[in-house]
Amino acid sequence: MIQVTPVPAFTDNYIWLIGNTDNPCVAIVDPGDATPVLDALTRLAKQPVAILITHHHRDHVGGIDQLLQAYPDLPVYGPANEKIPHLNHPLTEGADVHLEALGLNFHVMELPGYTAGHIVYYGEGSLFCGDTLFANGCGRVFDGTLHDLYASLQRIAQLPADTQVYCTHEYTVDNIGFAKWVEPDNPALDARLEESWALLDAGHPTVPFELGREFDTNPFLRTHIPEVIAKAEEIAGRETHTPADVFAVLRIWKDTEYD
């Protein structure tokens, strides 16, 4: 059975250790900083067997060098279309990553938008999605496009509703704040906010989260909802014509007015 451990890093990052309940091996997802990972490996008596990278940003790849100094034989998986340090297993759409030591398999999806070559890992009922989808939100566009990001989120939305989503930042409460700008009368947001604060106050992350819950609270997955469309048209000062248009209005609004 899959067992995933969060390793907090920087101010709001999560590095994930993917393991199972049967052995001490783990795969490391997006190690932006090696120090907390090395500390966790020692504390938990875990042996790393792979590094999985979703995209090229420094807070996701910055720890690779130091980890390879400690564990020189670790394979580094990551997007073939981005520059990843020490990448020796480049991945494209449809590839599979079989972690033999763990008995786990992950399917690779190319989901550009946040960055042009962003990939995610899906398997074992879990999605390791880097910075594409967040709880109640999504990543902004860096070197991808709004069109690509919208399409990528729609692909995620087709996954089973009970998928456990492991994003890489603790942005949930802040994202709910923006979602309430979009839908101030959505009671599901109030419930999600109360739950999120309870988790944080108890010292627990708000991640992972169940994908299906996002359809009630995440404005970027609710671009077909009349209230969300109305808010987008109010902000844009014009009619919107497609859910993708609604998405673009909301994402630009968040970038320019909220963040």
XYZ file of C-alpha atoms in Angstrom:
259
model
C 0.000 0.000 0.000
C 1.301 3.444 -0.920
C 2.526 5.577 1.963
C 3.376 9.237 1.338
C 5.223 11.453 3.802
C 5.425 15.251 3.520
C 8.758 16.961 4.092
C 8.210 20.708 4.643
C 10.767 22.976 2.981
C 11.337 26.722 2.634
C 8.253 28.661 3.755
C 5.466 26.692 2.099
C 6.870 23.854 -0.049
C 6.188 20.177 0.376
C 8.691 17.591 -0.806
C 7.068 14.162 -0.935
C 8.551 10.804 0.033
C 6.673 8.015 -1.730
C 6.947 4.650 -0.061
C 4.823 1.715 0.924
C 4.082 -0.046 4.156
C 6.219 -3.089 3.347
C 9.771 -1.791 3.035
C 12.040 1.162 3.894
C 12.574 2.423 0.331
C 11.204 5.763 -0.861
C 11.140 7.932 -3.973
C 11.673 11.677 -3.521
C 9.378 14.092 -5.371
C 10.604 17.615 -6.222
C 13.456 18.052 -3.720
C 14.067 21.785 -3.823
C 16.186 21.556 -0.677
C 18.273 18.527 0.277
C 18.740 19.278 3.974
C 15.200 18.519 5.215
C 15.090 15.458 2.957
C 18.339 14.059 4.327
C 17.139 14.744 7.866
C 13.852 12.951 7.164
C 15.583 9.966 5.570
C 17.750 9.576 8.653
C 14.919 10.137 11.134
C 12.592 7.703 9.392
C 15.318 5.188 8.454
C 14.411 5.336 4.766
C 16.499 4.480 1.719
C 15.915 6.599 -1.402
C 15.620 4.760 -4.698
C 14.657 7.541 -7.139
C 14.087 11.263 -7.587
C 10.944 12.348 -9.474
C 10.822 15.899 -10.844
C 7.758 17.694 -12.236
C 9.362 20.886 -13.584
C 12.519 22.960 -13.634
C 11.943 25.647 -10.978
C 14.681 25.967 -8.389
C 12.431 25.199 -5.421
C 11.785 21.797 -7.018
C 15.266 20.839 -8.243
C 17.681 22.732 -5.988
C 18.459 19.778 -3.737
C 19.355 17.265 -6.435
C 23.109 17.956 -6.373
C 23.436 17.408 -2.628
C 21.222 14.333 -2.646
C 23.376 12.750 -5.334
C 26.475 13.467 -3.275
C 24.942 11.366 -0.509
C 23.342 8.790 -2.832
C 25.325 8.814 -6.109
C 23.364 6.069 -7.850
C 19.909 7.623 -7.551
C 18.113 7.797 -10.894
C 16.629 11.210 -11.694
C 13.328 11.173 -13.587
C 11.858 14.350 -15.030
C 10.412 16.163 -18.031
C 12.323 15.584 -21.242
C 11.453 19.083 -22.452
C 12.917 20.999 -19.517
C 16.454 21.457 -18.237
C 16.687 19.346 -15.064
C 20.016 18.867 -13.231
C 21.416 15.327 -13.586
C 18.362 14.126 -15.492
C 19.060 10.597 -16.723
C 15.497 9.327 -17.233
C 13.753 11.916 -19.462
C 9.999 11.428 -19.582
C 7.295 12.333 -22.065
C 3.540 11.797 -22.339
C 2.491 8.203 -21.786
C 5.707 6.983 -20.154
C 5.541 4.779 -17.082
C 7.825 4.997 -14.074
C 8.064 1.609 -12.411
C 9.603 1.843 -8.966
C 10.567 -1.795 -8.646
C 11.879 -1.544 -5.092
C 8.509 -0.189 -4.001
C 6.275 -2.252 -6.247
C 4.638 0.987 -7.446
C 3.971 2.268 -10.940
C 3.205 5.827 -12.090
C 1.939 7.034 -15.438
C 3.375 10.265 -16.829
C 1.140 13.006 -18.220
C 2.562 16.076 -19.939
C 0.566 18.995 -18.507
C 2.052 22.270 -19.745
C 0.878 25.705 -18.713
C 2.576 26.518 -15.439
C 5.792 25.755 -17.300
C 6.078 24.666 -20.912
C 7.291 21.143 -20.123
C 5.579 20.382 -16.803
C 4.756 16.714 -16.172
C 2.815 14.921 -13.446
C 2.903 11.398 -12.054
C -0.357 9.472 -11.649
C -0.785 6.054 -10.112
C -1.818 4.101 -7.053
C -4.822 6.404 -6.711
C -2.512 9.391 -6.302
C -1.483 12.381 -8.400
C 1.832 14.164 -7.852
C 1.086 17.327 -9.784
C 3.841 19.781 -8.896
C 2.485 23.317 -9.316
C -0.273 22.678 -11.868
C -3.229 22.159 -9.505
C -3.414 23.404 -5.928
C -6.137 22.944 -3.342
C -8.798 25.495 -4.368
C -6.477 26.987 -6.987
C -3.912 26.425 -9.714
C -0.465 27.617 -10.684
C 0.101 30.823 -12.601
C 1.594 30.836 -16.083
C 5.367 31.207 -16.280
C 6.720 29.893 -19.581
C 3.568 28.070 -20.658
C 0.283 29.556 -21.864
C -3.157 30.127 -20.362
C -4.661 27.909 -23.026
C -2.307 25.071 -22.133
C -2.918 25.451 -18.409
C -6.688 25.338 -18.870
C -6.379 22.207 -21.016
C -4.075 20.594 -18.464
C -6.521 21.221 -15.625
C -9.301 19.719 -17.716
C -7.228 16.574 -18.151
C -6.739 16.341 -14.401
C -10.482 16.810 -13.939
C -11.067 13.577 -15.881
C -9.207 11.488 -13.302
C -11.229 9.545 -10.717
C -12.872 11.799 -8.137
C -11.257 9.904 -5.257
C -7.719 10.605 -6.538
C -5.485 11.905 -3.756
C -3.747 15.046 -5.016
C -0.249 15.866 -3.792
C 0.646 19.389 -4.871
C 3.827 21.053 -3.638
C 2.746 24.189 -1.785
C 0.646 25.053 1.258
C -1.560 27.596 -0.485
C -4.987 26.293 0.531
C -6.179 29.041 2.868
C -4.929 31.801 0.588
C -6.581 30.157 -2.403
C -9.881 29.954 -0.559
C -9.619 33.691 -0.028
C -9.541 34.268 -3.771
C -12.249 31.671 -4.388
C -14.494 33.690 -2.053
C -13.880 36.751 -4.237
C -15.275 34.705 -7.106
C -18.117 33.008 -5.207
C -18.777 34.858 -1.942
C -22.005 32.919 -1.341
C -20.596 29.420 -1.853
C -21.099 27.591 1.489
C -18.641 24.859 0.511
C -15.846 27.431 0.720
C -16.691 28.311 4.316
C -16.652 24.651 5.271
C -13.344 24.100 3.467
C -11.799 27.124 5.173
C -12.845 25.946 8.627
C -11.465 22.492 7.953
C -8.189 23.878 6.570
C -7.576 26.092 9.575
C -8.295 23.164 11.898
C -5.658 21.070 10.123
C -3.064 23.846 10.172
C -3.736 24.726 13.801
C -3.148 21.066 14.676
C 0.168 21.118 12.826
C -1.038 19.106 9.823
C -0.826 19.989 6.118
C -3.982 20.602 4.102
C -2.471 18.393 1.396
C -3.201 15.826 0.051
C -6.776 16.505 -0.894
C -9.404 14.553 -2.788
C -9.806 15.680 -6.380
C -13.589 15.464 -6.288
C -13.821 18.140 -3.612
C -12.263 20.658 -5.975
C -15.362 20.668 -8.149
C -17.246 22.324 -5.283
C -14.645 24.914 -4.275
C -11.974 25.523 -6.925
C -12.980 28.386 -9.249
C -10.528 27.227 -11.912
C -12.422 23.931 -12.184
C -15.819 25.660 -11.978
C -15.585 27.812 -15.087
C -18.872 26.371 -16.381
C -20.841 27.393 -13.266
C -23.211 30.370 -13.822
C -22.036 32.273 -10.731
C -18.399 31.912 -11.794
C -19.177 32.976 -15.351
C -21.063 36.026 -14.045
C -18.107 37.091 -11.892
C -15.672 36.661 -14.779
C -17.880 38.794 -17.030
C -18.177 41.444 -14.307
C -14.385 41.593 -13.989
C -13.760 41.539 -17.741
C -16.519 44.017 -18.537
C -17.666 41.845 -21.419
C -19.316 38.567 -22.239
C -17.233 35.412 -22.014
C -17.691 32.813 -24.695
C -16.144 29.600 -23.386
C -15.043 28.056 -20.079
C -11.456 28.597 -21.259
C -12.208 32.326 -21.593
C -13.656 32.377 -18.067
C -10.532 30.613 -16.826
C -8.226 33.166 -18.454
C -10.152 36.092 -16.955
C -9.976 34.593 -13.463
C -6.301 33.641 -13.685
C -5.272 37.104 -14.890
C -7.476 38.731 -12.214
C -5.793 36.672 -9.505
C -2.347 37.509 -10.868
C -2.962 41.242 -11.046
C -5.304 42.005 -8.156
C -5.065 39.274 -5.511
C -1.527 37.869 -5.361
